[in-house]
Short mmCIF file of C-alpha atoms in Angstrom, two decimals:
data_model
loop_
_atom_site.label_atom_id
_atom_site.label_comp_id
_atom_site.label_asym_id
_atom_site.label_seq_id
_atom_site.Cartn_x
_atom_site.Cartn_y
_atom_site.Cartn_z
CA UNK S 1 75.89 91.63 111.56
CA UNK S 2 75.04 88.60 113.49
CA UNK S 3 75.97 88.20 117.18
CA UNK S 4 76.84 85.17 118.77
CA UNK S 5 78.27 85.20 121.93
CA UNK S 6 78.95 82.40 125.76
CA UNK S 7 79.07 84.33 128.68
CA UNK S 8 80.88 83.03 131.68
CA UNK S 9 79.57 85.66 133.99
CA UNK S 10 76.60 86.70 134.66
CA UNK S 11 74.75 89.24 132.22
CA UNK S 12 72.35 92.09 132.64
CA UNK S 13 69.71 91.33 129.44
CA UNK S 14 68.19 94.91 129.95
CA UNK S 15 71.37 96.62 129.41
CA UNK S 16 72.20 93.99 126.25
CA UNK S 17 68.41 94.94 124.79
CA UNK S 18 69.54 98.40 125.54
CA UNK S 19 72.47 98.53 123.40
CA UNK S 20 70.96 96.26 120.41
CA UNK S 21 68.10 98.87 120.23
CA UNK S 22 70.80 101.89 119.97
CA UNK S 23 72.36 99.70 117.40
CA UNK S 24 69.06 99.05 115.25
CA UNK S 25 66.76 102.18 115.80
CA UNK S 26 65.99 102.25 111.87
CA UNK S 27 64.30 98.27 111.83
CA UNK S 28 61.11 98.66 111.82
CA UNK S 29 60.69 95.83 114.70
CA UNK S 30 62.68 94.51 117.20
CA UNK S 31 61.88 91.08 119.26
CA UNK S 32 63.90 90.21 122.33
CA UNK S 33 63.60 87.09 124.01
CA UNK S 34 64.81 86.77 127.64
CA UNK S 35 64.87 83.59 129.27
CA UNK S 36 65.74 83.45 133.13
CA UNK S 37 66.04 80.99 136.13
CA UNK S 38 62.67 80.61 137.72
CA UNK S 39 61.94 81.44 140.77
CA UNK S 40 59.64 78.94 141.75
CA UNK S 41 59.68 74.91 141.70
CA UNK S 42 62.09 74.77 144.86
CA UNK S 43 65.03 74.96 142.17
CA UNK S 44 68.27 76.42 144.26
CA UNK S 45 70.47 76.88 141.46
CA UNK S 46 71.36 75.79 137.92
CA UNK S 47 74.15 74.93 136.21
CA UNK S 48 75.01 74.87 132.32
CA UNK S 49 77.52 72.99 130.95
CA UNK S 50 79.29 73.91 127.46
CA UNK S 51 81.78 72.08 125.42
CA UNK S 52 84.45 74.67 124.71
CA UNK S 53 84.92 73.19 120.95
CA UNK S 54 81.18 72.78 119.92
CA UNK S 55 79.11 75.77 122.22
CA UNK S 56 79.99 78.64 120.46
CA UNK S 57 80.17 77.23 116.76
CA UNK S 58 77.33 76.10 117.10
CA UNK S 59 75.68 79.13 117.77
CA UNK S 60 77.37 81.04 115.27
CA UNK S 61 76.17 77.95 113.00
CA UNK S 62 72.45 78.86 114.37
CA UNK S 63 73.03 82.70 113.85
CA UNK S 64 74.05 82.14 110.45
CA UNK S 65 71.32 80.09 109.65
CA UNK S 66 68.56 82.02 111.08
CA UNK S 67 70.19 85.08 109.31
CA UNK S 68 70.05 83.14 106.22
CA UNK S 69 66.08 82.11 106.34
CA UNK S 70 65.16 85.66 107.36
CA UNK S 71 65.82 89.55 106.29
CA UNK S 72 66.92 90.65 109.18
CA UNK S 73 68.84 93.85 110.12
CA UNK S 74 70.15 92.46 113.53
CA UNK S 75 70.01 89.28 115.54
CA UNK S 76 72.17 88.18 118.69
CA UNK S 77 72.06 85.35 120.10
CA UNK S 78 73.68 85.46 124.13
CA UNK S 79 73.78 82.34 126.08
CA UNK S 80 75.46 81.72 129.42
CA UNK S 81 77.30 79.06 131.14
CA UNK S 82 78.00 78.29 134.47
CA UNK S 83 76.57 78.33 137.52
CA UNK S 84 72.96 79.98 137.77
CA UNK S 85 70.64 80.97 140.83
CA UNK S 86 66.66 81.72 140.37
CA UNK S 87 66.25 85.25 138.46
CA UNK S 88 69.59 84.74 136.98
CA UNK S 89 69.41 85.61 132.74
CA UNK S 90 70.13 81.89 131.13
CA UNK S 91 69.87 83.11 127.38
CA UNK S 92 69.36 86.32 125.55
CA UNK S 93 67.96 86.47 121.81
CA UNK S 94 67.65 89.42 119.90
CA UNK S 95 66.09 89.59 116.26
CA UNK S 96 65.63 93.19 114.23
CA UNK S 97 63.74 93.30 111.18
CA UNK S 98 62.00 95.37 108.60
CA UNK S 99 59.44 93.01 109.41
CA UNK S 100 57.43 92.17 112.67
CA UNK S 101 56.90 88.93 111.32
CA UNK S 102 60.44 88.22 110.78
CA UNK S 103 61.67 89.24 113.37
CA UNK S 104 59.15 86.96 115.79
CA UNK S 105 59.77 83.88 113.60
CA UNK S 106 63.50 84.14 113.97
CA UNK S 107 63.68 85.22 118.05
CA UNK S 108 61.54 82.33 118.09
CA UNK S 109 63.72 79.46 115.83
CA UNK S 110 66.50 80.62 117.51
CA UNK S 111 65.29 79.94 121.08
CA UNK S 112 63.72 76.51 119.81
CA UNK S 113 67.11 75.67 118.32
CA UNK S 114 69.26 76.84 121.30
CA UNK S 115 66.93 74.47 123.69
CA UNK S 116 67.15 71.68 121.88
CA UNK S 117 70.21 71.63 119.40
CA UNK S 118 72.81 73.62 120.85
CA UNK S 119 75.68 72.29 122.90
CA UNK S 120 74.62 72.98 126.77
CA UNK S 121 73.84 70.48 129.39
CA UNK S 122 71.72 71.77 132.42
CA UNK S 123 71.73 70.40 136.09
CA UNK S 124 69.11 71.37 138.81
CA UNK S 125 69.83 71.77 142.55
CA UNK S 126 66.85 71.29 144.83
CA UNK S 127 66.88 69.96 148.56
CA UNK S 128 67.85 66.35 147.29
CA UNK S 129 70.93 67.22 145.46
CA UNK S 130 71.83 68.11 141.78
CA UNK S 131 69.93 66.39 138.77
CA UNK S 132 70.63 66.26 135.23
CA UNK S 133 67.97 67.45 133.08
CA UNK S 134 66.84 65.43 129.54
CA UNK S 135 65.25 67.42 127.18
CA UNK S 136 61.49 67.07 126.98
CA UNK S 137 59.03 65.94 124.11
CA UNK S 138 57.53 69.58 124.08
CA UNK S 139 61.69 70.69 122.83
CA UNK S 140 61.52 68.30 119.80
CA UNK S 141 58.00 69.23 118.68
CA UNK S 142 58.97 72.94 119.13
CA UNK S 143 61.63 72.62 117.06
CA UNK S 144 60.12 69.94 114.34
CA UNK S 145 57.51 73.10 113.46
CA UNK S 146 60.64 74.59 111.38
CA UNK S 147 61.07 71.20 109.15
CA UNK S 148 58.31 72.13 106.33
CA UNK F 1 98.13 60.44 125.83
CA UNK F 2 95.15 60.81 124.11
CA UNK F 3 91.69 62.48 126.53
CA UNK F 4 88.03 61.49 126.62
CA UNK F 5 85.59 64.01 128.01
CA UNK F 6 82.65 63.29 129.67
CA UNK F 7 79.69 65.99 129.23
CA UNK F 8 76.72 66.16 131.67
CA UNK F 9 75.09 63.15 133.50
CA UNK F 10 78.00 61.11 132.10
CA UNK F 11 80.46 62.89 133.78
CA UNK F 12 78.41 61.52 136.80
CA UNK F 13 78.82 57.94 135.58
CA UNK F 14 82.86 58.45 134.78
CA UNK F 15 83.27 59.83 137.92
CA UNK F 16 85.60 62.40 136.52
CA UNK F 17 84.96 65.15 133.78
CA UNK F 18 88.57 64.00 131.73
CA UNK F 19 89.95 60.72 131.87
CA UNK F 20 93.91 60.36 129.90
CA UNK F 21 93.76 57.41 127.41
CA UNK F 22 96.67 55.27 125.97
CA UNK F 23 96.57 56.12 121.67
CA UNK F 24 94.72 53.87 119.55
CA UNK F 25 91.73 52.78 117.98
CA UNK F 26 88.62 54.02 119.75
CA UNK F 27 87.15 50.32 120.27
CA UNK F 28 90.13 49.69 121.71
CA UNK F 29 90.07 52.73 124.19
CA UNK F 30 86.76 51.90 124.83
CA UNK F 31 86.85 48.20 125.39
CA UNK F 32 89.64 49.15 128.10
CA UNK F 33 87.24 51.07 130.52
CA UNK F 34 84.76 49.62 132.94
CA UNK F 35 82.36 47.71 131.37
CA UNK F 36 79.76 49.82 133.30
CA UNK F 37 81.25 52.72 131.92
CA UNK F 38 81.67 51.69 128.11
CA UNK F 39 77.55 50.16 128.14
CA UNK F 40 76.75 53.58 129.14
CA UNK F 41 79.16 55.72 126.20
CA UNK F 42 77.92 53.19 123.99
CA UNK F 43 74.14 54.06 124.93
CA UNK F 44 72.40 55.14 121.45
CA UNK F 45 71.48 58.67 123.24
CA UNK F 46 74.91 59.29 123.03
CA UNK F 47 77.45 61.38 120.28
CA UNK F 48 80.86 61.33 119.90
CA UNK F 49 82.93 64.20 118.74
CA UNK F 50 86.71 63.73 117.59
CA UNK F 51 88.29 67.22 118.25
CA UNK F 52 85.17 68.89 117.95
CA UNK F 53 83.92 67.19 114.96
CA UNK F 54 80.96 64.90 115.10
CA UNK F 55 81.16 61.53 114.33
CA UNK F 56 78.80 59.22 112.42
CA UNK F 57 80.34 56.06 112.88
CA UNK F 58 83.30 55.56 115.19
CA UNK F 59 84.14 52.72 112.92
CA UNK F 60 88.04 53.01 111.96
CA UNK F 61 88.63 56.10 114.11
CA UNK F 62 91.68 56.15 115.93
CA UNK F 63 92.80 58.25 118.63
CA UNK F 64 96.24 60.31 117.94
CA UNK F 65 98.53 61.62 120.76
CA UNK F 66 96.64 65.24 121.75
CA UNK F 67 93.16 63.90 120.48
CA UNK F 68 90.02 64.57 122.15
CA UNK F 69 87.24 62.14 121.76
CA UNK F 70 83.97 63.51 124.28
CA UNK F 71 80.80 62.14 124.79
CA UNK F 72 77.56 63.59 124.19
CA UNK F 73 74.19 62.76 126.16
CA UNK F 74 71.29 64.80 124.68
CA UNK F 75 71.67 68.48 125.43
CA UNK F 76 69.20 70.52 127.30
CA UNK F 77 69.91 74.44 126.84
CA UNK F 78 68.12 77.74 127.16
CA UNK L 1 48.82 92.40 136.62
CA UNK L 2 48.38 93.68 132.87
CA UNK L 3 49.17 96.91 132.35
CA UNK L 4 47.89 99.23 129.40
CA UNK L 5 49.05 102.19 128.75
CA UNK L 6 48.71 105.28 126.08
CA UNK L 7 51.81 107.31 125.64
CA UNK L 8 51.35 111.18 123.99
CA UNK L 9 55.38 112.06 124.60
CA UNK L 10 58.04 110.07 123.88
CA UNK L 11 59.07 106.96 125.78
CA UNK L 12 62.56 104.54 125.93
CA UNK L 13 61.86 101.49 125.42
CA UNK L 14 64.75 100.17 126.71
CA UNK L 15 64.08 101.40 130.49
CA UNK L 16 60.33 100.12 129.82
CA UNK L 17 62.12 96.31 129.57
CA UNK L 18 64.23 96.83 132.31
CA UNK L 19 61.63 98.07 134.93
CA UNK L 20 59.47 94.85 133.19
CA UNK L 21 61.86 92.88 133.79
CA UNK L 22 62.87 93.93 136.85
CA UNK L 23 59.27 93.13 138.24
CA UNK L 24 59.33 89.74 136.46
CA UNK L 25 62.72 87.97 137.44
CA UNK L 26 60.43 84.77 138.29
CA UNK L 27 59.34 84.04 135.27
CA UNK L 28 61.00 81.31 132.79
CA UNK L 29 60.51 83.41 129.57
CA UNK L 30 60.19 87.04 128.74
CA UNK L 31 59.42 88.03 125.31
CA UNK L 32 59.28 91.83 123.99
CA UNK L 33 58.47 93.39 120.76
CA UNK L 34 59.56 97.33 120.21
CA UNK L 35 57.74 98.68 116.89
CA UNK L 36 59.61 101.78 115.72
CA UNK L 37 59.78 104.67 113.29
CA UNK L 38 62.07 103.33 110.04
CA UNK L 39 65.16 105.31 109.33
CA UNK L 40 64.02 104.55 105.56
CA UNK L 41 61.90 105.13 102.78
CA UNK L 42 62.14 108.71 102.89
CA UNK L 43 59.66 108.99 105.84
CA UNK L 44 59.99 111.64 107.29
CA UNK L 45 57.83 111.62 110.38
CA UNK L 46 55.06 109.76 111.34
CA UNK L 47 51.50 110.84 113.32
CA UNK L 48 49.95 108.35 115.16
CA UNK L 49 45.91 109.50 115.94
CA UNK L 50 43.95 108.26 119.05
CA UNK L 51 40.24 108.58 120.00
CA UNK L 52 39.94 109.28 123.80
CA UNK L 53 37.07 107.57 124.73
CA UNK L 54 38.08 104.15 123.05
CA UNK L 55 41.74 103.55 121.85
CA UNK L 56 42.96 103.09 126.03
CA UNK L 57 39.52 101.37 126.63
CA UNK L 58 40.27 99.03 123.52
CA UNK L 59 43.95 98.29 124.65
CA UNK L 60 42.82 97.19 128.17
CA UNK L 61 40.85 94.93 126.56
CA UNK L 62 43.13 93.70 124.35
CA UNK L 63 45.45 93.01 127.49
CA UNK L 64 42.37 91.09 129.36
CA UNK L 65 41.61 89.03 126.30
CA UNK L 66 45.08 88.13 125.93
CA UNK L 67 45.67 87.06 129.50
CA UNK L 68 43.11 85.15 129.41
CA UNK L 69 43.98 83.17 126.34
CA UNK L 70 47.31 82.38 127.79
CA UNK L 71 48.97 81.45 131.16
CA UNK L 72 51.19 84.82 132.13
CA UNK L 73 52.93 86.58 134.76
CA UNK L 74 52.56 89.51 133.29
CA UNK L 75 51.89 91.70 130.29
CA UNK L 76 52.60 95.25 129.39
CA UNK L 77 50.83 96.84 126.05
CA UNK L 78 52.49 100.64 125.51
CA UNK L 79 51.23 102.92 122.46
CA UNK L 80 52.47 106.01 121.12
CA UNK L 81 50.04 108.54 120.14
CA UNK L 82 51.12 111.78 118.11
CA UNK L 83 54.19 113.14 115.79
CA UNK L 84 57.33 110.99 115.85
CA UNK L 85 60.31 110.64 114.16
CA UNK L 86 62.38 108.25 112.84
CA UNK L 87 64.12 105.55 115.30
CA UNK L 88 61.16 106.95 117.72
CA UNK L 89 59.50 104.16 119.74
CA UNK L 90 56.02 103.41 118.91
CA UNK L 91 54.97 100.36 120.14
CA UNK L 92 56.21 98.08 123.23
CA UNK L 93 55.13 95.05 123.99
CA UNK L 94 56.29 92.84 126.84
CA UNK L 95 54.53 89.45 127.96
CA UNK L 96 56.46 87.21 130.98
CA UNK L 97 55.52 83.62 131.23
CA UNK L 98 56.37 80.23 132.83
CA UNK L 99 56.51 78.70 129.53
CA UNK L 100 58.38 80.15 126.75
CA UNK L 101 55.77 79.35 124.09
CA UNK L 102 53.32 81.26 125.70
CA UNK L 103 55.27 84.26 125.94
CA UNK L 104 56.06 84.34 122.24
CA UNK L 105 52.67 83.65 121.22
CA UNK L 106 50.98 85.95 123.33
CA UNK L 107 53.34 89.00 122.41
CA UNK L 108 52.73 87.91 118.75
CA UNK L 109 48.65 88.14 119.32
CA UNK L 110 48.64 91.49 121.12
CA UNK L 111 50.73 93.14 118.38
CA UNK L 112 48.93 91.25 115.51
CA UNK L 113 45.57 93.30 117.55
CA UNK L 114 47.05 96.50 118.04
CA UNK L 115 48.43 96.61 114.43
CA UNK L 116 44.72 96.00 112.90
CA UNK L 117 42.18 96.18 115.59
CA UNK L 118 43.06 99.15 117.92
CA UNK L 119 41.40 102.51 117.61
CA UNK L 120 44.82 104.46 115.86
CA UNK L 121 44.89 106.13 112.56
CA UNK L 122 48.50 106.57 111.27
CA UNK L 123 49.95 109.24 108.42
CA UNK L 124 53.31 109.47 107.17
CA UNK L 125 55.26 112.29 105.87
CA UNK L 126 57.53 112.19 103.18
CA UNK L 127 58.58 114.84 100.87
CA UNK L 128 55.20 115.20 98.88
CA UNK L 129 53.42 115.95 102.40
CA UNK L 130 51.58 113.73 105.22
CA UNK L 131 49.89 110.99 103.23
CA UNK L 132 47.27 108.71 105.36
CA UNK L 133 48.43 104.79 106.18
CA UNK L 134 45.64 102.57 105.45
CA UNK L 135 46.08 99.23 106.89
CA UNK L 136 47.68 96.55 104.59
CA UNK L 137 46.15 93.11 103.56
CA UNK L 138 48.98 91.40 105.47
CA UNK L 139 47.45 92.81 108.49
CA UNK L 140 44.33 91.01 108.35
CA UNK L 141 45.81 87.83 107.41
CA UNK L 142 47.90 88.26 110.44
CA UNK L 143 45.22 89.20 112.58
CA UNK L 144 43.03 85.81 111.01
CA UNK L 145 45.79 83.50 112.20
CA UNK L 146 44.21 83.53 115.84
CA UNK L 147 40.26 82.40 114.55
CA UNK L 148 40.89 79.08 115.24
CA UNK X 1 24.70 121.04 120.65
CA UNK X 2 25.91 117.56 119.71
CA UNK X 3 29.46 116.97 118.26
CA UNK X 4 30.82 115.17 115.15
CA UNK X 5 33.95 114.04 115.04
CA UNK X 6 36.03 113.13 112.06
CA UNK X 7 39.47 110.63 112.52
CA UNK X 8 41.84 109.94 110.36
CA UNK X 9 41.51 110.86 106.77
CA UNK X 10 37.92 112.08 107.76
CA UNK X 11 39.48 115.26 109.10
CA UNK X 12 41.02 115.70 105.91
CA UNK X 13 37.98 115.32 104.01
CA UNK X 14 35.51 117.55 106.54
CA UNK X 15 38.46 120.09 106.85
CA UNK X 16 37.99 119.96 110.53
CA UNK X 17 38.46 117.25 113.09
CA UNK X 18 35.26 118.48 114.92
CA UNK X 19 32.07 119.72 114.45
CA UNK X 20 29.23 121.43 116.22
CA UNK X 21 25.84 120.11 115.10
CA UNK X 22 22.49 120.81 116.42
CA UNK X 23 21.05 117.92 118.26
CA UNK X 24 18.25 115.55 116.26
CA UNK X 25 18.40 111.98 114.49
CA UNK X 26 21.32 111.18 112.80
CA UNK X 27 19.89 111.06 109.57
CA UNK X 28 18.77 114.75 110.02
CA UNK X 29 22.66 115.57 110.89
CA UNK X 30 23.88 113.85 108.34
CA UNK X 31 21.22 115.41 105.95
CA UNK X 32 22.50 118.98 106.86
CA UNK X 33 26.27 118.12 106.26
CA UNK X 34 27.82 118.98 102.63
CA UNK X 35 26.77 115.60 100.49
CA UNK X 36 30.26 115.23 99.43
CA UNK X 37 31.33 114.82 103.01
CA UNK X 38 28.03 112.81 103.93
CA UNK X 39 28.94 110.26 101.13
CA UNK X 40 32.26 109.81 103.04
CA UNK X 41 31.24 109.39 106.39
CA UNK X 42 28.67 106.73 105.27
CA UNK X 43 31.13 104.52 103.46
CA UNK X 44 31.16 100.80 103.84
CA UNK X 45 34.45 101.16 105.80
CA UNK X 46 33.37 103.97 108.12
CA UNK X 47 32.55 102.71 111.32
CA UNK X 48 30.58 105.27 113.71
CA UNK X 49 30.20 105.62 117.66
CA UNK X 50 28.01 107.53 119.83
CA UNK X 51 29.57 109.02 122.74
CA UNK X 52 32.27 106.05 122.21
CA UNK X 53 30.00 103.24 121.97
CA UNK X 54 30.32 101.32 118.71
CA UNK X 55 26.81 101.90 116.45
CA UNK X 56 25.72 98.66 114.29
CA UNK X 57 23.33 100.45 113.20
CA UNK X 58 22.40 103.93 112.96
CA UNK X 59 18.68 103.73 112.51
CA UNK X 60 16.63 105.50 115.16
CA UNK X 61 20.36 107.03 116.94
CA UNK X 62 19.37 110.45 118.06
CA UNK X 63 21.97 112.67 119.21
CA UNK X 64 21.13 114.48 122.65
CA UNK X 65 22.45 117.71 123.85
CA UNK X 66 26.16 117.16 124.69
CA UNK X 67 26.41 113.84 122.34
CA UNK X 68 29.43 112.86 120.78
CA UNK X 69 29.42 111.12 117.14
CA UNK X 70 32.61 109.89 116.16
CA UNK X 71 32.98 108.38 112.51
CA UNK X 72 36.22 105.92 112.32
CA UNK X 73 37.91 105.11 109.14
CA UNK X 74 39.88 101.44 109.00
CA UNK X 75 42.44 101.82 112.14
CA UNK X 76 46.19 101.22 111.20
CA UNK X 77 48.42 101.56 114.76
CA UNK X 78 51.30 99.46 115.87
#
């Protein structure tokens, strides 16, 4: 039921949403989350980095878990790697449920998970060169909400 | 040979993304890079997995013919 | 830049993201919530009821008040009025942001609005006839989360 | 003439989801209406609006020529 899948190449999210609504048109609700290279902050590109043994485990790890805390009649979780330029899809996260609520609370654990506990390592390209980025404060607090 | 990999900014600092490593105990391994190198793999940011398992402690570990050992800086996804 | 809009026929929600989308490839985070006719329970249609002069008024509205409570590059609100079926779309929801965070929370507001405080009045049919939906106490404490 | 108009499961209860009412206070309307139904439309949960204007209060509303009066059970959409 879950979905977990690392996609080398680049992916159309409308066409993904597309298909996970054909597959879930009895759930009451569906949330999609689409997250995408911005277009703005003189960023020329972006690049993910993925660990071939840990990436995708770990998101099935994740997909199980979030299955696991709510009822849900559908979740996938997409996430690229590779080399990324501004309006480029960087992750995809789809959650059906019975539910609205359940369905919003576990697009939205997934994506906090995915930024700051999944395997991925993320470079910037501006006019001075590539930089690595660190995670930021905001990623752990987003993601300590979920400890109760 | 045994293989370190080095993920993100610290393939940066290795100059290289996979470095071949002589067998052994991973303090051993380690203590045979450069200094500069080893300080920063050492840095408390930083996990290890042993073919793709985490480790806690590297304590004892020891690296077989075919292992992997890589080196985790703090991730950054999504 | 918000864009309300009341629906008497059918509409795919699916090309609704993509043309979103489409006109949002800027922004860091999309988040969209589809509300749909359940394949269960025995319903067997559904009738959505609006009131001319106030249920569009009251969804442009909502869409001001929510872009104003939170930083976004856009925002669609979409609502279904009349007889649908199961799997039908009745809701969309689509809100673009810089920030993730936003994104999901202001999605999450403008349905928790629509669900409780538009101007719709919803009956079912099942196999003992239509049957009127009153609005559920879950709604309001949904809807009381945001009177901060 | 002014116009009532019933949402909901007001239409149900009326037996029509609009009426034709001659113009006056609201009171007076509401006087002329079938009690059963009048009991309905003024319970605690009915909310009214003239010509699509919420009403707090409908003390001193007088319907005009051409007037709408809408009476608005608890909304459920989404």
């Amino acid at each position: 039921m879950a979905d977990a899948r690392l996609s080398l190449d680049a992916f159309d999210p409308a066409a993904e949403i597309a298909a996970f609504n054909a597959r879930h048109r009895s759930a009451g609700g569906i949330v999609t989350f689409v997250g995408q290279v911005r277009d703005s902050g003189g960023v020329e590109a972006l690049e993910l980095q993925h660990y071939e043994p840990m990436t995708l485990p770990g998101m099935e790890e994740l997909a199980r878990i979030t299955q696991a805390r709510w009822p849900l009649e559908g979740l996938l979780i997409l996430h690229r790697s590779g080399v990324m330029y501004p309006g480029d899809a960087i992750v995809l996260v789809c959650a059906a449920a019975r539910h609205r609520r359940d369905a919003f609370a576990a697009a939205d654990f997934a994506m906090d998970h995915l930024k700051s506990e999944s395997w991925f390592w993320k470079r910037e390209k501006t006019a001075t060169g590539w930089r690595w980025i660190e995670p930021r404060p905001e990623d752990h607090e987003d993601i300590s909400r979920w400890r109760a | 040979m045994a293989k370190l990999v080095f993920m993100g900014r610290l393939e940066d600092v290795a100059g290289t993304a996979e470095m071949s490593v002589s067998p052994g105990p991973v303090e051993q391994v380690l203590a045979s890079l450069d200094p500069a190198l080893a300080v920063q793999l050492l840095g408390e940011k930083v996990r290890m997995a042993h073919n793709g398992r985490l480790l806690t402690d590297v304590g004892g570990v020891v690296l077989a013919n075919g292992d992997e050992l890589a080196f985790l800086p703090p991730v950054s996804g999504g």
